[in-house]
Tab-separated table of C-alpha atoms in Angstrom:
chain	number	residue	atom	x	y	z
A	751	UNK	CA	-116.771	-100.772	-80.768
A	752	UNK	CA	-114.325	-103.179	-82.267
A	753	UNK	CA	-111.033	-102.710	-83.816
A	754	UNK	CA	-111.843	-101.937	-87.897
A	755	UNK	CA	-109.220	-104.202	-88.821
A	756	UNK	CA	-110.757	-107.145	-86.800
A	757	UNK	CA	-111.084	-109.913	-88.931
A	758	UNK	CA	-114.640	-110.921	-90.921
A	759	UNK	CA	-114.896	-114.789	-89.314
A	760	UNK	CA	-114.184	-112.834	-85.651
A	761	UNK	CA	-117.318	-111.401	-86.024
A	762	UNK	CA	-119.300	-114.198	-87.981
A	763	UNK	CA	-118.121	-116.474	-84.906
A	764	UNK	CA	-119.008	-114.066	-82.438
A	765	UNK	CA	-122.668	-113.777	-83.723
A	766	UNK	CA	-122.607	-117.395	-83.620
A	767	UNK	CA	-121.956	-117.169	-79.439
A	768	UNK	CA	-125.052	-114.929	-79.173
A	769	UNK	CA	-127.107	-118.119	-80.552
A	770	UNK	CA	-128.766	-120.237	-77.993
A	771	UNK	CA	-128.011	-123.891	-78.178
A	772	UNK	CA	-130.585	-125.150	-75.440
A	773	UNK	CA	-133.475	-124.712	-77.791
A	774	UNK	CA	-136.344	-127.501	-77.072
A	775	UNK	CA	-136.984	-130.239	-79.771
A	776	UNK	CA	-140.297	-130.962	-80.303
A	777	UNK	CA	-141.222	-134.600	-81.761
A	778	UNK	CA	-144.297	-135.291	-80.249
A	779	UNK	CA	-146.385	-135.391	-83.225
A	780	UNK	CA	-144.068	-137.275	-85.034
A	781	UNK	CA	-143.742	-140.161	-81.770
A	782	UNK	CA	-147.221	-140.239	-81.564
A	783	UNK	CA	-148.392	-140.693	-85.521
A	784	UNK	CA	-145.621	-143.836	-85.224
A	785	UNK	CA	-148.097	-144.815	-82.018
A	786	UNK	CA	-150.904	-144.704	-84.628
A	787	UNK	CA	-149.329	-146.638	-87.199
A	788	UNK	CA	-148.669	-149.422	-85.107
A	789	UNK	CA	-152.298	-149.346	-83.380
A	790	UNK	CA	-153.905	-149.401	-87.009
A	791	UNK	CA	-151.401	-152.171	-88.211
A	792	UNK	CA	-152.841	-154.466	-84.952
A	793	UNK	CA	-156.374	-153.850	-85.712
A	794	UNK	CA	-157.099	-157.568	-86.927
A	795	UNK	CA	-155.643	-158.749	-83.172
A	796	UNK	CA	-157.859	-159.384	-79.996
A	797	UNK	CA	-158.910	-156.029	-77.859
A	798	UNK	CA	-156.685	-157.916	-75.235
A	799	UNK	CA	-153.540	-157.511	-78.035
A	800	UNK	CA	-154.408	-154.052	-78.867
A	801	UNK	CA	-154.648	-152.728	-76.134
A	802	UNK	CA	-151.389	-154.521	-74.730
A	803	UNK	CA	-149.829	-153.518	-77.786
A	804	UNK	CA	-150.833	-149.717	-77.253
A	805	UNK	CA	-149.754	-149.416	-73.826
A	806	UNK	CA	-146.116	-150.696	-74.849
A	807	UNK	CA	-146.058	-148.500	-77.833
A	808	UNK	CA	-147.138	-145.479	-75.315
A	809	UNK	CA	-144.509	-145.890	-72.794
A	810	UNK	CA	-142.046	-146.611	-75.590
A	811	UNK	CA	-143.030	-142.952	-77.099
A	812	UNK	CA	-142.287	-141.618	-73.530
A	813	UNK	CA	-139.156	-142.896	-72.913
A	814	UNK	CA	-137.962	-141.790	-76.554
A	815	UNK	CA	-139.693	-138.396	-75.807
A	816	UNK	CA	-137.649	-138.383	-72.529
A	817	UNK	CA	-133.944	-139.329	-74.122
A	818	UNK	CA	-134.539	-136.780	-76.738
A	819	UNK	CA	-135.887	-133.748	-74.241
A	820	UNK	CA	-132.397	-134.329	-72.237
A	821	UNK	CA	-130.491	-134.529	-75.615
A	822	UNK	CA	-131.800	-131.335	-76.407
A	823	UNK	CA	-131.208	-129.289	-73.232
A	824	UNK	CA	-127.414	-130.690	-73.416
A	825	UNK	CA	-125.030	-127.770	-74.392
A	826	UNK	CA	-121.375	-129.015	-74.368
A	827	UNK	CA	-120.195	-130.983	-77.401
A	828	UNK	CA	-116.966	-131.529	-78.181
A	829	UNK	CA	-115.262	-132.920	-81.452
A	830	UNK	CA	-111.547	-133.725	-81.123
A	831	UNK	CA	-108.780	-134.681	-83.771
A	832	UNK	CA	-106.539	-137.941	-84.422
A	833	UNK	CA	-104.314	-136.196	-81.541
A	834	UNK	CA	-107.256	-135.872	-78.531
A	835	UNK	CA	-107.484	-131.998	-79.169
A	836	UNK	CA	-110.455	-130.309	-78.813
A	837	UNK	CA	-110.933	-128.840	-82.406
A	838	UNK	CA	-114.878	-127.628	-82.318
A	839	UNK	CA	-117.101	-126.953	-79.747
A	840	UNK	CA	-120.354	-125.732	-78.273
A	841	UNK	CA	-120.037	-122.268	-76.275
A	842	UNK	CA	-123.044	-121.380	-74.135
A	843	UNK	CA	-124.823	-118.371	-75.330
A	844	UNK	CA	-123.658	-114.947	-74.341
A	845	UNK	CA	-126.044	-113.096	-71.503
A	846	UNK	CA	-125.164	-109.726	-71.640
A	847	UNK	CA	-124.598	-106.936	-73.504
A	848	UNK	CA	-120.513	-105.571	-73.916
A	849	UNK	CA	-120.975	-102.688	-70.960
A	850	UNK	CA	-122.507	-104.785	-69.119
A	851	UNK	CA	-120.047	-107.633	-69.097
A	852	UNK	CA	-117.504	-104.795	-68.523
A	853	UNK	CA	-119.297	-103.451	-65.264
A	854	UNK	CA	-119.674	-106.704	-64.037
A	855	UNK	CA	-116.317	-107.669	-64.243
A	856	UNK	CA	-115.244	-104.654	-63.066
A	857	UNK	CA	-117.716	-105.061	-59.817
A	858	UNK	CA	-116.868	-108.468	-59.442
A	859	UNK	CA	-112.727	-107.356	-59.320
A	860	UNK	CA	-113.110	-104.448	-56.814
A	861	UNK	CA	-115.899	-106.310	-54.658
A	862	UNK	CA	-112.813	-108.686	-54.439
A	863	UNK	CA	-109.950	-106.286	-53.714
A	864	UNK	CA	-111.929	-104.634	-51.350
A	865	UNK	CA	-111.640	-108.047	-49.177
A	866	UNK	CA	-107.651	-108.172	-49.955
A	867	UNK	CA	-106.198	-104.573	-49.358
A	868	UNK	CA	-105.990	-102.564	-46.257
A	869	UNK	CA	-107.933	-99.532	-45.207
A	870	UNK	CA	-105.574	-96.614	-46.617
A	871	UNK	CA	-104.331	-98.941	-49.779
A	872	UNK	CA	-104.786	-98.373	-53.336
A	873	UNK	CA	-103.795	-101.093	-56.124
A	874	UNK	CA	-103.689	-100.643	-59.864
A	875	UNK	CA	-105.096	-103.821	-61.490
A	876	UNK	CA	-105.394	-105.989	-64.670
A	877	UNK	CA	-108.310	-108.351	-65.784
A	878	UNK	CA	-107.384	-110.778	-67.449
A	879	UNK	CA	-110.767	-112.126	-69.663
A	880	UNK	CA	-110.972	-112.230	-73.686
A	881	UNK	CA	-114.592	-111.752	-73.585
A	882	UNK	CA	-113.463	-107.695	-72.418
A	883	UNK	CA	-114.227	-105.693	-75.528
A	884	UNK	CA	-111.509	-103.602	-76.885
A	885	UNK	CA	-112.778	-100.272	-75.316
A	886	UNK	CA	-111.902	-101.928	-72.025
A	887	UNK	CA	-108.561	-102.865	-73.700
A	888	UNK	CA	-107.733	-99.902	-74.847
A	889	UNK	CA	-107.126	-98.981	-71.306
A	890	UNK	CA	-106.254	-101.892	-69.274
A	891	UNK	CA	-105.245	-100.466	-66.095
A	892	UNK	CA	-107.955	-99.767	-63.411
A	893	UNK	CA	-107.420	-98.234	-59.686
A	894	UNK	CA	-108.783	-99.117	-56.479
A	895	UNK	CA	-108.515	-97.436	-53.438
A	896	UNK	CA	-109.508	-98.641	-50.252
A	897	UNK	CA	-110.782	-95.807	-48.197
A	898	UNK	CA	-110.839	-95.966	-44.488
A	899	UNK	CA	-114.965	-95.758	-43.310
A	900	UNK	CA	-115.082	-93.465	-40.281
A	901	UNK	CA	-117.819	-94.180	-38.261
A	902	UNK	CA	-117.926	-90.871	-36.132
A	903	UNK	CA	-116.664	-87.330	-37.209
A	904	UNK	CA	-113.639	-87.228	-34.525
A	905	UNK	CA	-112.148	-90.063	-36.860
A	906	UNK	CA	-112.336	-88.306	-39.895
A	907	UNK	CA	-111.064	-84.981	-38.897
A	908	UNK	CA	-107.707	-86.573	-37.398
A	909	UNK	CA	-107.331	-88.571	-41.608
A	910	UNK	CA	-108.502	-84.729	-43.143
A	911	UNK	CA	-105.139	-83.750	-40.652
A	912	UNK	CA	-103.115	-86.035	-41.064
A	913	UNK	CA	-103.024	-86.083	-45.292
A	914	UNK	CA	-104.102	-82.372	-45.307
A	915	UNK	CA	-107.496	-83.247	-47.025
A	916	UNK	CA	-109.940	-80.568	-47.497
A	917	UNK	CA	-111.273	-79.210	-44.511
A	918	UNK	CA	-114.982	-80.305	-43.679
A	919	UNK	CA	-116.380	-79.102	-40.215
A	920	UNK	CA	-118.957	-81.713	-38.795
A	921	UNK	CA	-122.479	-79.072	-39.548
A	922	UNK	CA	-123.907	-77.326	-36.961
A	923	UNK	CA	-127.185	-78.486	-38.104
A	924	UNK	CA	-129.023	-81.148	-39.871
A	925	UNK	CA	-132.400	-82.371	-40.008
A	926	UNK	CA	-134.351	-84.135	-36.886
A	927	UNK	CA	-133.390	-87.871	-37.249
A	928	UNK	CA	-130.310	-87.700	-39.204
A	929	UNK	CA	-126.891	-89.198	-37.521
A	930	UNK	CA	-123.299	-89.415	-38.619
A	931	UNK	CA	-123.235	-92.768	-40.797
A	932	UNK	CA	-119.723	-92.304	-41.821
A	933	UNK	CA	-116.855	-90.260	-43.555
A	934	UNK	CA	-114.008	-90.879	-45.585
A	935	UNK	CA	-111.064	-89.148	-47.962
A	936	UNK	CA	-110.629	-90.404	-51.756
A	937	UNK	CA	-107.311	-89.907	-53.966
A	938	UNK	CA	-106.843	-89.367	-57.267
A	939	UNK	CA	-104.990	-92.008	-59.129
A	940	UNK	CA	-101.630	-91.854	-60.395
A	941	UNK	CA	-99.825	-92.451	-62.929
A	942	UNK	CA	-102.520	-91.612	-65.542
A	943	UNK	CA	-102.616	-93.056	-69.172
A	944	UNK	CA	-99.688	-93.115	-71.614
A	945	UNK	CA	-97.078	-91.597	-69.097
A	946	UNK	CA	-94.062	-94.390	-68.756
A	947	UNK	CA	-94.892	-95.468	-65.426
A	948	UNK	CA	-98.349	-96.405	-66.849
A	949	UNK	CA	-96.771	-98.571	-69.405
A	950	UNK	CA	-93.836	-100.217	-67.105
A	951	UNK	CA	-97.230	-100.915	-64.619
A	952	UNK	CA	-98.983	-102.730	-67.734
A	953	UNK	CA	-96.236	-104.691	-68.468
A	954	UNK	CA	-95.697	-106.265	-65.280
A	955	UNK	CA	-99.069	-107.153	-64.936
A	956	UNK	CA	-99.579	-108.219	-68.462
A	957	UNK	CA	-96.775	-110.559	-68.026
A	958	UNK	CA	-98.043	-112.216	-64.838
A	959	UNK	CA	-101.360	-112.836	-66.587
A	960	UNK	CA	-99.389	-114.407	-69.462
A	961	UNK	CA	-97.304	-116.524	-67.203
A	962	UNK	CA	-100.921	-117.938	-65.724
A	963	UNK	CA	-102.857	-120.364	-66.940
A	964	UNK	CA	-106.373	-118.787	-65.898
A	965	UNK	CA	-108.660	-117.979	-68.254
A	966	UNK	CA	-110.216	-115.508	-66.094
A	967	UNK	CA	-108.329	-114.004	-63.190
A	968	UNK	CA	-107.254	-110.759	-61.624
A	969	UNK	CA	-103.455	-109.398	-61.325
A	970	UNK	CA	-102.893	-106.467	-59.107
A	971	UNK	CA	-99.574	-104.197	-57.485
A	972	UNK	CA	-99.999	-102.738	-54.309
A	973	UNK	CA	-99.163	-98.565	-55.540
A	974	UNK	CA	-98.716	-95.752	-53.708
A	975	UNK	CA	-101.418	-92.543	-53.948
A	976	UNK	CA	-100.046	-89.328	-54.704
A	977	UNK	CA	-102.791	-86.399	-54.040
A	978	UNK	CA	-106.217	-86.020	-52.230
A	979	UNK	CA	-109.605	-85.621	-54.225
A	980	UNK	CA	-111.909	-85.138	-52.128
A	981	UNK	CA	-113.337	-85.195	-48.430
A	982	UNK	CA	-116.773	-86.555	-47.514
A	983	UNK	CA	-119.534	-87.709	-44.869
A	984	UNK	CA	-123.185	-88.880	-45.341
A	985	UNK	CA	-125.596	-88.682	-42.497
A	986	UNK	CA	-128.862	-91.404	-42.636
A	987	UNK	CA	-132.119	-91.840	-41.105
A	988	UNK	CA	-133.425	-94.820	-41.652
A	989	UNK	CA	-132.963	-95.596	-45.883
A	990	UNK	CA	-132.151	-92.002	-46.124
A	991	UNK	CA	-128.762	-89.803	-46.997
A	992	UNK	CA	-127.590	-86.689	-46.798
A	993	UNK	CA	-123.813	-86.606	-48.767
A	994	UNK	CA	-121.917	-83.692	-48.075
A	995	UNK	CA	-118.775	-83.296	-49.702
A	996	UNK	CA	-115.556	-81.153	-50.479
A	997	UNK	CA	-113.608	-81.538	-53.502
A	998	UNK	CA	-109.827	-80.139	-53.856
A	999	UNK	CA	-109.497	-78.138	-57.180
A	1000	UNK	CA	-106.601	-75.808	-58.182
A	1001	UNK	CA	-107.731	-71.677	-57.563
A	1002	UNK	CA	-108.363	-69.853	-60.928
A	1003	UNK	CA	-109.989	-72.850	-62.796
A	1004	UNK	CA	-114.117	-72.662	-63.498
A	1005	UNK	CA	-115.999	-74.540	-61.847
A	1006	UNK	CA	-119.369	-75.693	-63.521
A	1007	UNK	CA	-122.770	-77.103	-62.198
A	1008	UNK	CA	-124.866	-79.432	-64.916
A	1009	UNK	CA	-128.400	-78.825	-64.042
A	1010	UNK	CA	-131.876	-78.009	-65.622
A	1011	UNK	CA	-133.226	-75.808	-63.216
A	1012	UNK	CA	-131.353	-73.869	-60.266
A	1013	UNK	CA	-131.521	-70.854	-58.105
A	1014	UNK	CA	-129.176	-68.480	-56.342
A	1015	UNK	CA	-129.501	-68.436	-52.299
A	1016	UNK	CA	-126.869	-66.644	-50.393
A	1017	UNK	CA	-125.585	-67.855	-47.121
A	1018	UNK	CA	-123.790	-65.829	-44.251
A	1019	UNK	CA	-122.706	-63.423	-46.974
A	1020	UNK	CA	-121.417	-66.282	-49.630
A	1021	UNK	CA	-123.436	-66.784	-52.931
A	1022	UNK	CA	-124.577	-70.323	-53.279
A	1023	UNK	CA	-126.185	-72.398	-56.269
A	1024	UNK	CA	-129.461	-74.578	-55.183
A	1025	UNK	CA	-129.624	-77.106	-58.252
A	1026	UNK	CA	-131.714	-79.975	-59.551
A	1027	UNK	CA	-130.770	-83.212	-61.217
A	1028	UNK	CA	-133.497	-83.991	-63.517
A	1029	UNK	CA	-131.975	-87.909	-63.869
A	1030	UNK	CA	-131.544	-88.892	-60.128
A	1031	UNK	CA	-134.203	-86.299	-58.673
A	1032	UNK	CA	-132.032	-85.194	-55.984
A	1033	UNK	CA	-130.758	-81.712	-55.462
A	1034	UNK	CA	-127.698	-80.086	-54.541
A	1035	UNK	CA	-126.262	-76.981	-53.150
A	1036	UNK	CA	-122.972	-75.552	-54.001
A	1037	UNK	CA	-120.527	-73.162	-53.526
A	1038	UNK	CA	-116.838	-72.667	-53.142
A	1039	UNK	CA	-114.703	-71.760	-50.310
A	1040	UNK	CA	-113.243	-68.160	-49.971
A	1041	UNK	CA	-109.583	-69.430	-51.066
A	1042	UNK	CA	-111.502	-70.682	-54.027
A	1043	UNK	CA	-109.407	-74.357	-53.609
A	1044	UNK	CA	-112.143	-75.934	-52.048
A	1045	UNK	CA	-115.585	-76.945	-53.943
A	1046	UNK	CA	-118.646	-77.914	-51.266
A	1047	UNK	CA	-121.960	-79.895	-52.170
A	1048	UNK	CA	-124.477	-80.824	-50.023
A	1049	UNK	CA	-127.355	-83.186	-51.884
A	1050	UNK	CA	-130.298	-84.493	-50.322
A	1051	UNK	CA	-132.053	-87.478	-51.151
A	1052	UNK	CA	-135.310	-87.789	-52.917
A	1053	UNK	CA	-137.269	-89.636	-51.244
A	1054	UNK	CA	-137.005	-86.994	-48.074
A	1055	UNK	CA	-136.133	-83.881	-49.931
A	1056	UNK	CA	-134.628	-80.837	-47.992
A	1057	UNK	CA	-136.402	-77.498	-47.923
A	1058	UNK	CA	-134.345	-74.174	-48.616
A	1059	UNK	CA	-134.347	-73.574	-45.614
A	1060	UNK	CA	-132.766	-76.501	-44.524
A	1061	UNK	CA	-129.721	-76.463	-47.142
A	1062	UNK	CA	-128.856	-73.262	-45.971
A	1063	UNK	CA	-128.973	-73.853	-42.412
A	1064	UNK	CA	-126.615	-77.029	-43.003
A	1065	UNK	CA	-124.232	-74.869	-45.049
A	1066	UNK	CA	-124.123	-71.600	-42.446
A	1067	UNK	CA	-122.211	-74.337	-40.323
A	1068	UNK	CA	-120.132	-75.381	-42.636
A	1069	UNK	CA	-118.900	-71.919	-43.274
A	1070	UNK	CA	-118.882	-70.714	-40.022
A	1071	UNK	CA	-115.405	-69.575	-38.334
């Protein structure tokens, strides 16, 4: 959505960008009736002239037909005033819609940070990029953590030690032809919208952007992470995941599972929900730890969907003392 108060030409000039300029011109029929003027006008002449004179006129049509065909498919025009400046020009048309210019900047950012921080980092960044609608301005400031990828369980469970992450035993059991893949810990970000180190964060990065003279470009802070969301590992076989994780959440709080069609299944004595998403097709099963501060979900993938059987087996070692 944009700002109510944005100005009527904004938007007139913005419907203007989501006009092609490449369009083809076609002139043919007019090239080739001037062909059959000047054949008729030459009719009194030898067959030797006329036939001279058609094959110049032809190739004459062709070039002309050429010329204008790359006239057409050219998109940048500039007019400039007395001074050299560029007062009017062509824009190429836009190609996607507002989210998905936002998710592909967004991509294109992180795929990037991901090659400049270290495993255990998180940065708060700012893209700078006028074609951002104001929804994406509105809130500026994005996080990205880069999580260390464990590739075997003994990995993981020194990280969930070391920053006292939600436990997650490796499972007893899981399906014939599933292996470890990997396992990591995300954080939740910090500071969070509107608080004053959010805005002191904005500022500085706002004002390197304004100091640049990119049109496009990205402006992050290396930023300390302050509390642990979540621990998780998926296990593959061939194209195919199992994701188990275990999310932190504070003890008294509800917790809630969005889903269509579920059942109850109990487990070594603890109550468990078996759920389906109707959306992705996979399902899930759920439950929470007895301290009630940890929240588990195992979820299979569709294309080799577990049986009961086999989400509660996974589970009973996950629970097991």
């Amino acid at each position: 959505m944009r700002d109510s108060g944005q100005p009527e030409q904004d938007r007139i000039l913005r419907s203007m960008e989501l006009h092609s300029v490449e369009e083809e011109v076609d002139v043919t029929p007019a090239i080739m009736h001037k062909v059959r003027q000047i054949h008729q006008k030459k009719q009194g002449r030898n067959a030797g002239n006329r036939k001279k004179t058609l094959i110049i006129a032809m190739l004459t049509a062709i070039l002309i037909l050429s010329s204008i065909s790359v006239y057409a498919r050219q998109y940048l025009i500039q007019i400039k005033n007395k001074e050299g400046e560029v007062i009017l020009s062509t824009i190429k048309p836009w190609k996607y819609s507002e989210s998905e210019y936002n998710a592909k900047r967004i991509k294109e950012t992180e795929e990037e940070l991901s090659k400049r921080l270290k495993p255990g980092e998180q940065a708060v960044y700012y893209i700078k990029d006028q074609h951002l609608t104001s929804s994406t301005k509105k809130y500026p400031l994005n996080y990205f953590y880069m999580a260390t990828k464990h590739p075997n369980y003994q990995e993981l469970a020194k990280e969930i030690e070391e920053k006292s992450a939600p436990l997650l035993r490796e499972p007893d059991y899981v399906p014939e032809g599933y292996r470890f893949d990997f396992g990591r810990i995300q954080i939740r970000n910090e500071p969070v919208w509107g608080t004053p180190e959010y805005e002191s964060l904005l500022n500085e990065l706002k004002e390197q952007a304004g100091k640049s003279d990119e049109e496009q470009g990205l402006f992050y802070k290396i930023v300390p992470w302050f509390e642990i969301a979540s621990t998780g590992m998926e296990y593959r076989k061939g194209e195919n995941r199992i994701t188990i994780l275990a999310f932190a959440r504070k003890k008294g709080s509800k917790a809630g599972v969005l889903t269509n069609e579920a059942v109850k299944l109990t487990v070594n004595g603890k109550e468990m929900i078996l759920s389906a998403n109707s959306t992705t097709e996979t399902r899930s099963l759920t439950w929470l730890s007895d301290s009630e501060e940890i929240l588990y979900v195992i979820t299979d993938d569709p294309k080799d969907p577990l049986s009961k059987d086999e989400f509660a087996k996974i589970a009973a070692g996950l629970i097991s003392e």
